[in-house]
CSV table of C-alpha atoms in Angstrom, one decimal:
chain,number,residue,atom,x,y,z
A,125,MET,CA,-30.8,-1.6,5.1
A,126,LYS,CA,-28.7,0.9,7.0
A,127,LYS,CA,-25.3,1.7,5.5
A,128,SER,CA,-22.4,1.8,7.9
A,129,LYS,CA,-19.3,3.9,7.5
A,130,ILE,CA,-16.1,2.0,6.8
A,131,GLN,CA,-12.7,3.4,7.6
A,132,ILE,CA,-9.7,2.2,5.7
A,133,ARG,CA,-6.2,3.0,7.0
A,134,GLN,CA,-3.4,3.6,4.6
A,135,ILE,CA,-0.5,1.4,5.7
A,136,GLY,CA,2.1,2.6,3.2
A,137,THR,CA,2.7,3.5,-0.4
A,138,VAL,CA,3.0,1.5,-3.6
A,139,HIS,CA,5.5,2.9,-6.1
A,140,LYS,CA,4.9,1.8,-9.7
A,141,THR,CA,6.9,2.1,-12.9
A,142,SER,CA,5.6,3.9,-15.9
A,143,GLY,CA,3.9,0.7,-16.8
A,144,SER,CA,1.8,-1.3,-14.3
A,145,SER,CA,4.7,-3.1,-12.5
A,146,ILE,CA,5.2,-2.5,-8.8
A,147,LYS,CA,8.7,-1.2,-8.2
A,148,LYS,CA,8.7,-0.7,-4.5
A,149,ILE,CA,6.3,-1.0,-1.5
A,150,GLU,CA,6.9,1.2,1.5
A,151,ILE,CA,5.3,0.5,4.8
A,152,PHE,CA,4.8,3.3,7.3
A,153,PRO,CA,7.0,2.9,10.4
A,154,GLU,CA,3.9,2.4,12.7
A,155,TYR,CA,3.0,-0.7,10.7
A,156,SER,CA,6.5,-2.2,10.3
A,157,GLU,CA,5.9,-4.8,13.1
A,158,GLY,CA,3.4,-6.4,10.8
A,159,LEU,CA,6.1,-7.3,8.4
A,160,ASP,CA,7.6,-9.9,10.8
A,161,GLY,CA,7.8,-13.2,8.9
A,162,LEU,CA,7.8,-11.6,5.4
A,163,LYS,CA,11.3,-12.8,4.8
A,164,ASN,CA,10.1,-16.3,4.6
A,165,LEU,CA,7.7,-15.5,1.7
A,166,ASN,CA,8.3,-15.2,-2.0
A,167,GLU,CA,5.0,-13.7,-2.9
A,168,ILE,CA,2.4,-11.4,-1.4
A,169,GLU,CA,-1.0,-10.0,-2.4
A,170,VAL,CA,-1.0,-6.2,-2.4
A,171,TYR,CA,-4.2,-4.2,-2.1
A,172,TYR,CA,-4.2,-0.5,-2.9
A,173,TRP,CA,-6.5,2.4,-3.4
A,174,MET,CA,-6.8,3.5,-7.1
A,175,HIS,CA,-6.6,7.2,-6.3
A,176,ARG,CA,-6.9,8.5,-9.9
A,177,LEU,CA,-10.4,7.3,-10.3
A,178,LYS,CA,-12.8,10.3,-10.4
A,179,GLU,CA,-15.6,10.4,-7.9
A,180,LYS,CA,-18.2,10.4,-10.8
A,181,ASP,CA,-16.7,7.1,-12.1
A,182,ARG,CA,-17.4,5.4,-8.8
A,183,GLY,CA,-21.1,5.4,-9.6
A,184,ILE,CA,-20.6,3.5,-12.9
A,185,LEU,CA,-21.8,-0.1,-12.5
A,186,LYS,CA,-21.7,-1.4,-16.0
A,187,VAL,CA,-18.9,-1.1,-18.5
A,188,HIS,CA,-17.8,-2.7,-21.8
A,189,PRO,CA,-15.1,-5.3,-21.0
A,190,LYS,CA,-11.6,-3.9,-21.6
A,191,GLY,CA,-13.2,-0.7,-23.0
A,192,ASP,CA,-14.3,-2.5,-26.2
A,193,PRO,CA,-17.7,-1.1,-27.3
A,194,VAL,CA,-18.4,-4.3,-29.4
A,195,ARG,CA,-18.5,-6.4,-26.2
A,196,PRO,CA,-21.8,-6.1,-24.2
A,197,LEU,CA,-22.1,-4.0,-21.1
A,198,THR,CA,-21.2,-6.0,-18.0
A,199,GLY,CA,-21.5,-5.4,-14.3
A,200,VAL,CA,-18.2,-4.2,-12.7
A,201,PHE,CA,-18.3,-6.9,-10.1
A,202,ALA,CA,-18.0,-9.5,-12.9
A,203,LEU,CA,-14.9,-7.7,-14.2
A,204,ARG,CA,-11.6,-6.3,-13.1
A,205,SER,CA,-12.5,-2.9,-14.2
A,206,PRO,CA,-11.0,0.0,-12.2
A,207,LYS,CA,-14.4,1.8,-12.4
A,208,ARG,CA,-16.2,0.6,-9.3
A,209,PRO,CA,-17.8,1.9,-6.1
A,210,ASN,CA,-14.7,1.2,-4.1
A,211,PRO,CA,-11.7,1.5,-6.3
A,212,ILE,CA,-9.5,-1.1,-4.7
A,213,GLY,CA,-6.7,-2.6,-6.8
A,214,GLU,CA,-5.2,-6.0,-6.1
A,215,THR,CA,-2.1,-7.7,-7.5
A,216,ARG,CA,0.2,-10.5,-6.6
A,217,VAL,CA,3.8,-9.6,-6.3
A,218,LYS,CA,7.0,-11.6,-6.2
A,219,ILE,CA,9.4,-10.4,-3.5
A,220,ASN,CA,12.8,-9.6,-5.0
A,221,GLU,CA,14.4,-7.5,-2.3
A,222,LYS,CA,13.6,-6.8,1.3
A,223,ASN,CA,14.6,-3.7,3.2
A,224,SER,CA,15.8,-2.0,0.1
A,225,ARG,CA,16.6,1.7,0.4
A,226,ARG,CA,16.8,2.6,-3.2
A,227,ALA,CA,15.6,6.1,-4.2
A,228,MET,CA,12.3,6.1,-6.1
A,229,SER,CA,10.8,8.5,-8.5
A,230,LYS,CA,7.2,9.6,-7.8
A,231,GLN,CA,5.8,8.7,-11.2
A,232,ASP,CA,2.9,6.6,-10.1
A,233,ILE,CA,2.2,6.3,-6.4
A,234,LYS,CA,-0.8,4.6,-4.9
A,235,GLU,CA,-2.1,4.3,-1.3
A,236,LEU,CA,-1.3,0.9,0.1
A,237,ILE,CA,-4.1,-0.5,2.2
A,238,GLU,CA,-3.3,-4.1,2.9
A,239,LEU,CA,-0.8,-6.9,2.4
A,240,PHE,CA,-1.6,-10.6,2.5
A,241,ALA,CA,0.7,-13.7,2.4
A,242,ASP,CA,-0.1,-15.9,-0.6
A,243,ALA,CA,-2.5,-18.3,1.0
A,244,SER,CA,-1.4,-21.2,-1.1
A,245,LYS,CA,2.1,-20.9,0.4
A,246,ARG,CA,1.0,-21.0,4.1
């Protein structure tokens, strides 16, 4: 089977706190029109590129769940392991503020690749 090249466009930036909480999502100006209707939502699904994953780790296809060597090796597609061929992270986020202009530290920034409305709310 022939592999095709896939291109993903970064649409913004996800700013995270020192933990794993998302503090702010910035959308690049050229994609801001896609935010129309967001004010009617309370939650969105956020997809981002886990940029800290090393290239060598993208070839790992089995890991111990939660890094626990007592647990048997399991395929990454059956887990939420960050080690995977395409390091795409996903989380559901409650929207607290819209159009906020607060300053952000750059502690943990990830490349935002997609936003989806919570399908159960549509």
